GROMACS .gro file of N, CA and C in nm:
model
  495
    1MET      N    1   9.724  10.408  12.542
    1MET     CA    2   9.755  10.470  12.414
    1MET      C    3   9.803  10.364  12.316
    2ILE      N    4   9.773  10.385  12.191
    2ILE     CA    5   9.822  10.301  12.082
    2ILE      C    6   9.920  10.384  12.000
    3LEU      N    7  10.039  10.327  11.978
    3LEU     CA    8  10.139  10.393  11.894
    3LEU      C    9  10.149  10.318  11.762
    4VAL      N   10  10.142  10.393  11.653
    4VAL     CA   11  10.156  10.335  11.520
    4VAL      C   12  10.286  10.390  11.461
    5THR      N   13  10.368  10.301  11.405
    5THR     CA   14  10.492  10.347  11.344
    5THR      C   15  10.515  10.276  11.211
    6VAL      N   16  10.564  10.352  11.115
    6VAL     CA   17  10.594  10.294  10.983
    6VAL      C   18  10.743  10.269  10.966
    7GLY      N   19  10.823  10.299  11.068
    7GLY     CA   20  10.966  10.277  11.058
    7GLY      C   21  11.033  10.385  10.976
    8THR      N   22  11.152  10.353  10.926
    8THR     CA   23  11.233  10.452  10.857
    8THR      C   24  11.251  10.423  10.708
    9GLN      N   25  11.183  10.320  10.656
    9GLN     CA   26  11.200  10.281  10.516
    9GLN      C   27  11.112  10.359  10.419
   10GLY      N   28  11.039  10.456  10.469
   10GLY     CA   29  10.953  10.533  10.381
   10GLY      C   30  10.808  10.522  10.424
   11PRO      N   31  10.719  10.586  10.352
   11PRO     CA   32  10.578  10.586  10.390
   11PRO      C   33  10.515  10.448  10.378
   12PHE      N   34  10.407  10.430  10.450
   12PHE     CA   35  10.329  10.305  10.444
   12PHE      C   36  10.182  10.343  10.454
   13ASP      N   37  10.134  10.409  10.347
   13ASP     CA   38   9.998  10.462  10.344
   13ASP      C   39   9.893  10.357  10.377
   14ARG      N   40   9.909  10.237  10.328
   14ARG     CA   41   9.809  10.132  10.349
   14ARG      C   42   9.788  10.105  10.499
   15LEU      N   43   9.895  10.101  10.575
   15LEU     CA   44   9.885  10.080  10.719
   15LEU      C   45   9.818  10.199  10.786
   16ILE      N   46   9.864  10.318  10.756
   16ILE     CA   47   9.810  10.438  10.820
   16ILE      C   48   9.663  10.458  10.785
   17GLN      N   49   9.627  10.438  10.660
   17GLN     CA   50   9.486  10.452  10.621
   17GLN      C   51   9.399  10.351  10.692
   18ALA      N   52   9.445  10.228  10.706
   18ALA     CA   53   9.368  10.123  10.774
   18ALA      C   54   9.348  10.157  10.921
   19VAL      N   55   9.452  10.206  10.986
   19VAL     CA   56   9.440  10.243  11.128
   19VAL      C   57   9.348  10.363  11.143
   20ASP      N   58   9.359  10.459  11.053
   20ASP     CA   59   9.274  10.578  11.057
   20ASP      C   60   9.126  10.539  11.045
   21ARG      N   61   9.095  10.450  10.951
   21ARG     CA   62   8.956  10.402  10.934
   21ARG      C   63   8.910  10.328  11.060
   22TRP      N   64   8.996  10.242  11.114
   22TRP     CA   65   8.961  10.166  11.234
   22TRP      C   66   8.936  10.260  11.352
   23ALA      N   67   9.021  10.361  11.367
   23ALA     CA   68   9.005  10.456  11.478
   23ALA      C   69   8.871  10.527  11.469
   24ALA      N   70   8.831  10.567  11.348
   24ALA     CA   71   8.702  10.634  11.329
   24ALA      C   72   8.588  10.540  11.366
   25ALA      N   73   8.594  10.416  11.318
   25ALA     CA   74   8.487  10.320  11.345
   25ALA      C   75   8.482  10.280  11.492
   26ALA      N   76   8.597  10.270  11.556
   26ALA     CA   77   8.604  10.226  11.695
   26ALA      C   78   8.590  10.342  11.794
   27GLY      N   79   8.590  10.464  11.742
   27GLY     CA   80   8.580  10.580  11.829
   27GLY      C   81   8.702  10.601  11.917
   28ARG      N   82   8.819  10.566  11.866
   28ARG     CA   83   8.943  10.578  11.944
   28ARG      C   84   9.006  10.715  11.924
   29SER      N   85   9.042  10.778  12.032
   29SER     CA   86   9.109  10.908  12.024
   29SER      C   87   9.248  10.903  12.088
   30ASP      N   88   9.293  10.784  12.123
   30ASP     CA   89   9.420  10.768  12.195
   30ASP      C   90   9.528  10.706  12.108
   31ILE      N   91   9.530  10.743  11.981
   31ILE     CA   92   9.627  10.686  11.887
   31ILE      C   93   9.721  10.796  11.838
   32LEU      N   94   9.849  10.764  11.844
   32LEU     CA   95   9.952  10.852  11.789
   32LEU      C   96  10.024  10.774  11.681
   33ALA      N   97  10.038  10.833  11.562
   33ALA     CA   98  10.105  10.766  11.452
   33ALA      C   99  10.224  10.847  11.405
   34GLN      N  100  10.335  10.776  11.389
   34GLN     CA  101  10.455  10.832  11.326
   34GLN      C  102  10.447  10.781  11.183
   35ILE      N  103  10.414  10.872  11.088
   35ILE     CA  104  10.374  10.829  10.953
   35ILE      C  105  10.482  10.843  10.847
   36GLY      N  106  10.591  10.910  10.877
   36GLY     CA  107  10.693  10.931  10.773
   36GLY      C  108  10.646  11.036  10.674
   37PRO      N  109  10.726  11.059  10.570
   37PRO     CA  110  10.696  11.164  10.473
   37PRO      C  111  10.600  11.118  10.363
   38GLN      N  112  10.476  11.093  10.399
   38GLN     CA  113  10.381  11.048  10.298
   38GLN      C  114  10.285  11.161  10.261
   39ALA      N  115  10.227  11.150  10.145
   39ALA     CA  116  10.136  11.255  10.097
   39ALA      C  117  10.002  11.249  10.169
   40TRP      N  118   9.954  11.129  10.197
   40TRP     CA  119   9.823  11.113  10.261
   40TRP      C  120   9.834  11.139  10.411
   41LYS      N  121   9.745  11.220  10.464
   41LYS     CA  122   9.747  11.254  10.607
   41LYS      C  123   9.619  11.203  10.673
   42PRO      N  124   9.631  11.137  10.789
   42PRO     CA  125   9.514  11.084  10.860
   42PRO      C  126   9.425  11.196  10.914
   43SER      N  127   9.298  11.164  10.932
   43SER     CA  128   9.204  11.263  10.986
   43SER      C  129   9.141  11.220  11.118
   44HIS      N  130   9.163  11.095  11.161
   44HIS     CA  131   9.099  11.047  11.283
   44HIS      C  132   9.199  11.010  11.393
   45ILE      N  133   9.327  11.025  11.366
   45ILE     CA  134   9.429  10.993  11.465
   45ILE      C  135   9.530  11.107  11.471
   46ARG      N  136   9.593  11.123  11.587
   46ARG     CA  137   9.702  11.221  11.597
   46ARG      C  138   9.822  11.164  11.522
   47TRP      N  139   9.895  11.251  11.454
   47TRP     CA  140  10.008  11.202  11.375
   47TRP      C  141  10.120  11.305  11.369
   48THR      N  142  10.235  11.253  11.339
   48THR     CA  143  10.352  11.334  11.312
   48THR      C  144  10.434  11.260  11.208
   49GLU      N  145  10.504  11.333  11.125
   49GLU     CA  146  10.588  11.264  11.026
   49GLU      C  147  10.705  11.193  11.093
   50PHE      N  148  10.763  11.258  11.193
   50PHE     CA  149  10.884  11.204  11.253
   50PHE      C  150  10.887  11.238  11.401
   51LEU      N  151  10.932  11.145  11.481
   51LEU     CA  152  10.956  11.170  11.623
   51LEU      C  153  11.106  11.157  11.647
   52GLU      N  154  11.164  11.254  11.713
   52GLU     CA  155  11.305  11.244  11.751
   52GLU      C  156  11.322  11.120  11.839
   53PRO      N  157  11.437  11.054  11.835
   53PRO     CA  158  11.456  10.930  11.911
   53PRO      C  159  11.412  10.935  12.058
   54PRO      N  160  11.442  11.040  12.136
   54PRO     CA  161  11.395  11.038  12.275
   54PRO      C  162  11.242  11.043  12.285
   55ALA      N  163  11.178  11.122  12.200
   55ALA     CA  164  11.031  11.131  12.201
   55ALA      C  165  10.969  11.000  12.153
   56PHE      N  166  11.033  10.937  12.055
   56PHE     CA  167  10.983  10.808  12.006
   56PHE      C  168  10.992  10.704  12.117
   57ARG      N  169  11.105  10.702  12.186
   57ARG     CA  170  11.124  10.604  12.294
   57ARG      C  171  11.019  10.624  12.403
   58THR      N  172  10.992  10.749  12.440
   58THR     CA  173  10.891  10.779  12.541
   58THR      C  174  10.753  10.731  12.496
   59ALA      N  175  10.716  10.762  12.371
   59ALA     CA  176  10.586  10.719  12.319
   59ALA      C  177  10.578  10.567  12.314
   60PHE      N  178  10.687  10.502  12.275
   60PHE     CA  179  10.693  10.356  12.266
   60PHE      C  180  10.673  10.296  12.406
   61GLU      N  181  10.741  10.351  12.505
   61GLU     CA  182  10.729  10.299  12.641
   61GLU      C  183  10.591  10.325  12.700
   62ASP      N  184  10.528  10.437  12.665
   62ASP     CA  185  10.396  10.471  12.718
   62ASP      C  186  10.282  10.394  12.652
   63ALA      N  187  10.304  10.346  12.532
   63ALA     CA  188  10.198  10.278  12.457
   63ALA      C  189  10.162  10.143  12.520
   64GLU      N  190  10.034  10.113  12.518
   64GLU     CA  191   9.987   9.980  12.560
   64GLU      C  192   9.997   9.883  12.443
   65ILE      N  193   9.973   9.935  12.322
   65ILE     CA  194   9.974   9.853  12.200
   65ILE      C  195  10.057   9.927  12.096
   66ILE      N  196  10.141   9.850  12.025
   66ILE     CA  197  10.219   9.903  11.914
   66ILE      C  198  10.161   9.844  11.785
   67VAL      N  199  10.142   9.928  11.685
   67VAL     CA  200  10.098   9.883  11.552
   67VAL      C  201  10.208   9.926  11.456
   68SER      N  202  10.253   9.832  11.371
   68SER     CA  203  10.371   9.862  11.292
   68SER      C  204  10.377   9.780  11.165
   69HIS      N  205  10.468   9.820  11.078
   69HIS     CA  206  10.514   9.735  10.970
   69HIS      C  207  10.590   9.621  11.038
   70ALA      N  208  10.639   9.524  10.965
   70ALA     CA  209  10.708   9.411  11.028
   70ALA      C  210  10.859   9.432  11.026
   71GLY      N  211  10.902   9.549  11.071
   71GLY     CA  212  11.045   9.579  11.079
   71GLY      C  213  11.106   9.512  11.201
   72ILE      N  214  11.221   9.455  11.184
   72ILE     CA  215  11.285   9.379  11.290
   72ILE      C  216  11.315   9.466  11.412
   73GLY      N  217  11.357   9.589  11.392
   73GLY     CA  218  11.389   9.677  11.504
   73GLY      C  219  11.268   9.703  11.593
   74THR      N  220  11.155   9.730  11.531
   74THR     CA  221  11.033   9.756  11.607
   74THR      C  222  10.987   9.630  11.678
   75LEU      N  223  10.992   9.516  11.610
   75LEU     CA  224  10.953   9.389  11.672
   75LEU      C  225  11.039   9.358  11.794
   76VAL      N  226  11.168   9.369  11.779
   76VAL     CA  227  11.259   9.337  11.890
   76VAL      C  228  11.235   9.433  12.007
   77ALA      N  229  11.223   9.562  11.978
   77ALA     CA  230  11.201   9.659  12.086
   77ALA      C  231  11.070   9.630  12.160
   78ALA      N  232  10.964   9.598  12.086
   78ALA     CA  233  10.835   9.569  12.149
   78ALA      C  234  10.845   9.447  12.240
   79LEU      N  235  10.910   9.342  12.193
   79LEU     CA  236  10.923   9.221  12.273
   79LEU      C  237  11.010   9.245  12.396
   80GLU      N  238  11.117   9.319  12.379
   80GLU     CA  239  11.205   9.347  12.492
   80GLU      C  240  11.136   9.431  12.600
   81LEU      N  241  11.044   9.516  12.559
   81LEU     CA  242  10.972   9.601  12.655
   81LEU      C  243  10.840   9.539  12.699
   82GLY      N  244  10.810   9.418  12.651
   82GLY     CA  245  10.686   9.352  12.691
   82GLY      C  246  10.562   9.417  12.634
   83LYS      N  247  10.574   9.477  12.515
   83LYS     CA  248  10.461   9.545  12.452
   83LYS      C  249  10.382   9.449  12.364
   84THR      N  250  10.254   9.466  12.361
   84THR     CA  251  10.169   9.394  12.267
   84THR      C  252  10.187   9.462  12.132
   85ILE      N  253  10.213   9.383  12.028
   85ILE     CA  254  10.238   9.441  11.896
   85ILE      C  255  10.155   9.372  11.790
   86VAL      N  256  10.100   9.452  11.701
   86VAL     CA  257  10.027   9.405  11.583
   86VAL      C  258  10.104   9.456  11.462
   87VAL      N  259  10.138   9.365  11.371
   87VAL     CA  260  10.213   9.407  11.252
   87VAL      C  261  10.138   9.375  11.124
   88MET      N  262  10.160   9.460  11.025
   88MET     CA  263  10.111   9.435  10.890
   88MET      C  264  10.232   9.453  10.799
   89PRO      N  265  10.283   9.344  10.743
   89PRO     CA  266  10.405   9.353  10.661
   89PRO      C  267  10.385   9.436  10.535
   90ARG      N  268  10.491   9.505  10.498
   90ARG     CA  269  10.494   9.573  10.368
   90ARG      C  270  10.503   9.465  10.260
   91LEU      N  271  10.443   9.490  10.145
   91LEU     CA  272  10.441   9.390  10.037
   91LEU      C  273  10.514   9.442   9.913
   92ALA      N  274  10.599   9.358   9.859
   92ALA     CA  275  10.674   9.395   9.738
   92ALA      C  276  10.580   9.417   9.620
   93ARG      N  277  10.478   9.333   9.605
   93ARG     CA  278  10.389   9.345   9.489
   93ARG      C  279  10.312   9.478   9.488
   94LEU      N  280  10.301   9.541   9.605
   94LEU     CA  281  10.237   9.673   9.613
   94LEU      C  282  10.340   9.786   9.614
   95ARG      N  283  10.466   9.748   9.589
   95ARG     CA  284  10.579   9.842   9.585
   95ARG      C  285  10.600   9.914   9.719
   96GLU      N  286  10.568   9.844   9.827
   96GLU     CA  287  10.591   9.899   9.960
   96GLU      C  288  10.732   9.867  10.010
   97HIS      N  289  10.794   9.770   9.944
   97HIS     CA  290  10.930   9.730   9.980
   97HIS      C  291  10.991   9.659   9.860
   98ARG      N  292  11.120   9.635   9.864
   98ARG     CA  293  11.188   9.574   9.749
   98ARG      C  294  11.167   9.424   9.739
   99ASN      N  295  11.133   9.359   9.852
   99ASN     CA  296  11.102   9.215   9.852
   99ASN      C  297  11.007   9.186   9.967
  100ASP      N  298  10.973   9.059   9.987
  100ASP     CA  299  10.875   9.025  10.089
  100ASP      C  300  10.939   8.971  10.217
  101HIS      N  301  11.056   9.019  10.252
  101HIS     CA  302  11.119   8.972  10.375
  101HIS      C  303  11.036   9.005  10.498
  102GLN      N  304  10.954   9.111  10.493
  102GLN     CA  305  10.871   9.144  10.610
  102GLN      C  306  10.762   9.039  10.631
  103VAL      N  307  10.716   8.976  10.525
  103VAL     CA  308  10.618   8.867  10.540
  103VAL      C  309  10.682   8.752  10.616
  104ALA      N  310  10.802   8.714  10.576
  104ALA     CA  311  10.873   8.605  10.644
  104ALA      C  312  10.903   8.642  10.789
  105THR      N  313  10.946   8.765  10.813
  105THR     CA  314  10.974   8.810  10.949
  105THR      C  315  10.848   8.803  11.035
  106ALA      N  316  10.737   8.852  10.981
  106ALA     CA  317  10.611   8.851  11.057
  106ALA      C  318  10.569   8.708  11.089
  107GLU      N  319  10.579   8.618  10.991
  107GLU     CA  320  10.541   8.478  11.015
  107GLU      C  321  10.627   8.416  11.123
  108HIS      N  322  10.758   8.443  11.121
  108HIS     CA  323  10.848   8.389  11.223
  108HIS      C  324  10.810   8.441  11.362
  109PHE      N  325  10.790   8.571  11.375
  109PHE     CA  326  10.758   8.628  11.505
  109PHE      C  327  10.620   8.586  11.552
  110CYS      N  328  10.530   8.560  11.461
  110CYS     CA  329  10.397   8.509  11.498
  110CYS      C  330  10.411   8.371  11.560
  111ARG      N  331  10.488   8.284  11.497
  111ARG     CA  332  10.508   8.146  11.548
  111ARG      C  333  10.587   8.143  11.678
  112LYS      N  334  10.694   8.218  11.685
  112LYS     CA  335  10.787   8.208  11.797
  112LYS      C  336  10.755   8.300  11.915
  113HIS      N  337  10.687   8.410  11.889
  113HIS     CA  338  10.670   8.510  11.996
  113HIS      C  339  10.527   8.562  12.009
  114ASN      N  340  10.431   8.496  11.947
  114ASN     CA  341  10.290   8.533  11.957
  114ASN      C  342  10.261   8.677  11.915
  115VAL      N  343  10.334   8.724  11.816
  115VAL     CA  344  10.305   8.855  11.759
  115VAL      C  345  10.183   8.840  11.670
  116ARG      N  346  10.090   8.933  11.681
  116ARG     CA  347   9.969   8.928  11.599
  116ARG      C  348  10.001   8.987  11.462
  117VAL      N  349   9.969   8.913  11.355
  117VAL     CA  350  10.001   8.955  11.219
  117VAL      C  351   9.873   8.974  11.140
  118ALA      N  352   9.865   9.087  11.070
  118ALA     CA  353   9.754   9.116  10.980
  118ALA      C  354   9.808   9.115  10.838
  119SER      N  355   9.750   9.032  10.753
  119SER     CA  356   9.797   9.021  10.614
  119SER      C  357   9.748   9.135  10.526
  120ASN      N  358   9.635   9.195  10.565
  120ASN     CA  359   9.576   9.302  10.484
  120ASN      C  360   9.498   9.397  10.574
  121GLU      N  361   9.439   9.497  10.514
  121GLU     CA  362   9.370   9.600  10.590
  121GLU      C  363   9.252   9.546  10.669
  122GLY      N  364   9.175   9.454  10.610
  122GLY     CA  365   9.063   9.394  10.682
  122GLY      C  366   9.109   9.313  10.801
  123ASP      N  367   9.216   9.236  10.782
  123ASP     CA  368   9.274   9.161  10.893
  123ASP      C  369   9.322   9.254  11.004
  124LEU      N  370   9.375   9.370  10.965
  124LEU     CA  371   9.427   9.463  11.064
  124LEU      C  372   9.315   9.513  11.155
  125ALA      N  373   9.201   9.548  11.099
  125ALA     CA  374   9.089   9.595  11.182
  125ALA      C  375   9.047   9.487  11.281
  126GLY      N  376   9.036   9.363  11.233
  126GLY     CA  377   9.000   9.253  11.322
  126GLY      C  378   9.105   9.227  11.428
  127ALA      N  379   9.232   9.234  11.389
  127ALA     CA  380   9.342   9.213  11.484
  127ALA      C  381   9.342   9.322  11.591
  128LEU      N  382   9.315   9.446  11.550
  128LEU     CA  383   9.310   9.555  11.647
  128LEU      C  384   9.192   9.539  11.742
  129ASP      N  385   9.077   9.502  11.689
  129ASP     CA  386   8.961   9.477  11.776
  129ASP      C  387   8.993   9.370  11.880
  130GLU      N  388   9.049   9.260  11.835
  130GLU     CA  389   9.081   9.149  11.925
  130GLU      C  390   9.191   9.188  12.024
  131THR      N  391   9.291   9.259  11.979
  131THR     CA  392   9.401   9.299  12.066
  131THR      C  393   9.351   9.394  12.175
  132VAL      N  394   9.267   9.489  12.139
  132VAL     CA  395   9.211   9.582  12.237
  132VAL      C  396   9.122   9.505  12.336
  133ARG      N  397   9.042   9.413  12.286
  133ARG     CA  398   8.957   9.331  12.374
  133ARG      C  399   9.042   9.254  12.475
  134MET      N  400   9.148   9.192  12.426
  134MET     CA  401   9.235   9.113  12.514
  134MET      C  402   9.311   9.204  12.611
  135ALA      N  403   9.353   9.320  12.566
  135ALA     CA  404   9.429   9.411  12.653
  135ALA      C  405   9.343   9.460  12.769
  136THR      N  406   9.214   9.479  12.745
  136THR     CA  407   9.128   9.525  12.854
  136THR      C  408   9.095   9.413  12.951
  137LYS      N  409   9.103   9.288  12.908
  137LYS     CA  410   9.077   9.174  12.996
  137LYS      C  411   9.199   9.137  13.079
  138GLU      N  412   9.317   9.150  13.021
  138GLU     CA  413   9.439   9.107  13.087
  138GLU      C  414   9.488   9.214  13.183
  139LEU      N  415   9.513   9.175  13.306
  139LEU     CA  416   9.566   9.266  13.405
  139LEU      C  417   9.718   9.261  13.408
  140ILE      N  418   9.775   9.155  13.350
  140ILE     CA  419   9.919   9.136  13.349
  140ILE      C  420   9.972   9.179  13.213
  141PRO      N  421  10.075   9.265  13.210
  141PRO     CA  422  10.131   9.305  13.080
  141PRO      C  423  10.198   9.187  13.011
  142ALA      N  424  10.219   9.202  12.882
  142ALA     CA  425  10.288   9.098  12.805
  142ALA      C  426  10.427   9.077  12.864
  143PRO      N  427  10.475   8.953  12.864
  143PRO     CA  428  10.607   8.929  12.921
  143PRO      C  429  10.716   8.991  12.834
  144ARG      N  430  10.821   9.037  12.900
  144ARG     CA  431  10.936   9.088  12.827
  144ARG      C  432  11.012   8.969  12.772
  145THR      N  433  11.060   8.981  12.651
  145THR     CA  434  11.132   8.873  12.587
  145THR      C  435  11.267   8.925  12.541
  146SER      N  436  11.371   8.862  12.590
  146SER     CA  437  11.504   8.900  12.544
  146SER      C  438  11.539   8.817  12.422
  147LEU      N  439  11.583   8.881  12.320
  147LEU     CA  440  11.623   8.811  12.199
  147LEU      C  441  11.775   8.802  12.190
  148LEU      N  442  11.842   8.835  12.300
  148LEU     CA  443  11.987   8.824  12.304
  148LEU      C  444  12.026   8.678  12.326
  149PRO      N  445  12.142   8.638  12.274
  149PRO     CA  446  12.185   8.500  12.294
  149PRO      C  447  12.217   8.474  12.441
  150SER      N  448  12.200   8.349  12.483
  150SER     CA  449  12.229   8.312  12.622
  150SER      C  450  12.378   8.320  12.648
  151SER      N  451  12.413   8.332  12.775
  151SER     CA  452  12.556   8.338  12.811
  151SER      C  453  12.624   8.206  12.777
  152THR      N  454  12.552   8.096  12.785
  152THR     CA  455  12.609   7.965  12.749
  152THR      C  456  12.647   7.963  12.601
  153LEU      N  457  12.559   8.013  12.517
  153LEU     CA  458  12.588   8.018  12.374
  153LEU      C  459  12.708   8.108  12.348
  154LEU      N  460  12.711   8.223  12.410
  154LEU     CA  461  12.823   8.315  12.390
  154LEU      C  462  12.955   8.253  12.434
  155GLN      N  463  12.954   8.183  12.547
  155GLN     CA  464  13.075   8.117  12.595
  155GLN      C  465  13.121   8.009  12.497
  156SER      N  466  13.026   7.934  12.442
  156SER     CA  467  13.060   7.829  12.346
  156SER      C  468  13.122   7.888  12.220
  157VAL      N  469  13.062   7.995  12.170
  157VAL     CA  470  13.115   8.059  12.050
  157VAL      C  471  13.253   8.117  12.079
  158ARG      N  472  13.268   8.182  12.194
  158ARG     CA  473  13.397   8.240  12.231
  158ARG      C  474  13.504   8.130  12.239
  159ALA      N  475  13.471   8.017  12.301
  159ALA     CA  476  13.567   7.905  12.312
  159ALA      C  477  13.604   7.850  12.175
  160PHE      N  478  13.505   7.840  12.087
  160PHE     CA  479  13.530   7.791  11.952
  160PHE      C  480  13.625   7.885  11.877
  161ILE      N  481  13.599   8.015  11.888
  161ILE     CA  482  13.684   8.112  11.819
  161ILE      C  483  13.826   8.110  11.874
  162GLU      N  484  13.837   8.105  12.004
  162GLU     CA  485  13.971   8.105  12.067
  162GLU      C  486  14.047   7.978  12.037
  163ALA      N  487  13.977   7.866  12.013
  163ALA     CA  488  14.043   7.739  11.983
  163ALA      C  489  14.081   7.727  11.837
  164SER      N  490  14.025   7.813  11.753
  164SER     CA  491  14.054   7.805  11.610
  164SER      C  492  14.197   7.853  11.583
  165PRO      N  493  14.264   7.786  11.483
  165PRO     CA  494  14.403   7.823  11.451
  165PRO      C  495  14.413   7.961  11.388
   0.00000   0.00000   0.00000
């Protein structure tokens, strides 16, 4: 299953429309999208405006691939659970967000954690094609990545704080 989520910052029609078009072209019927309160409704994928946290967690854990905006919470959760994730950042110039911090976040996670990033709708279709191709070839799930600080770092910070006057 593929889970698509737009997060909690509001609708992200561009992402949902791109996935809906891709699903129709690829003949995919195993996509669930949490779309938020947007006016445009998909016609080729299953969708809901909102999933309660337990249902969202279950869908997230069951998904083989996560497709999302470049929200830090979704990225961290996907990496911690060893999920393959494709992100398309919201863009300020399209009034999808107040600034382009999601572009910077996506670029960082692409470099450091091999997150697949799509800059636009065309890139998203290609990224999904490639991700699905790779997922069917790989028998080993993506490695889980902890983004928590190491115990050594925590001990050093704790010692520094305790030594401060």
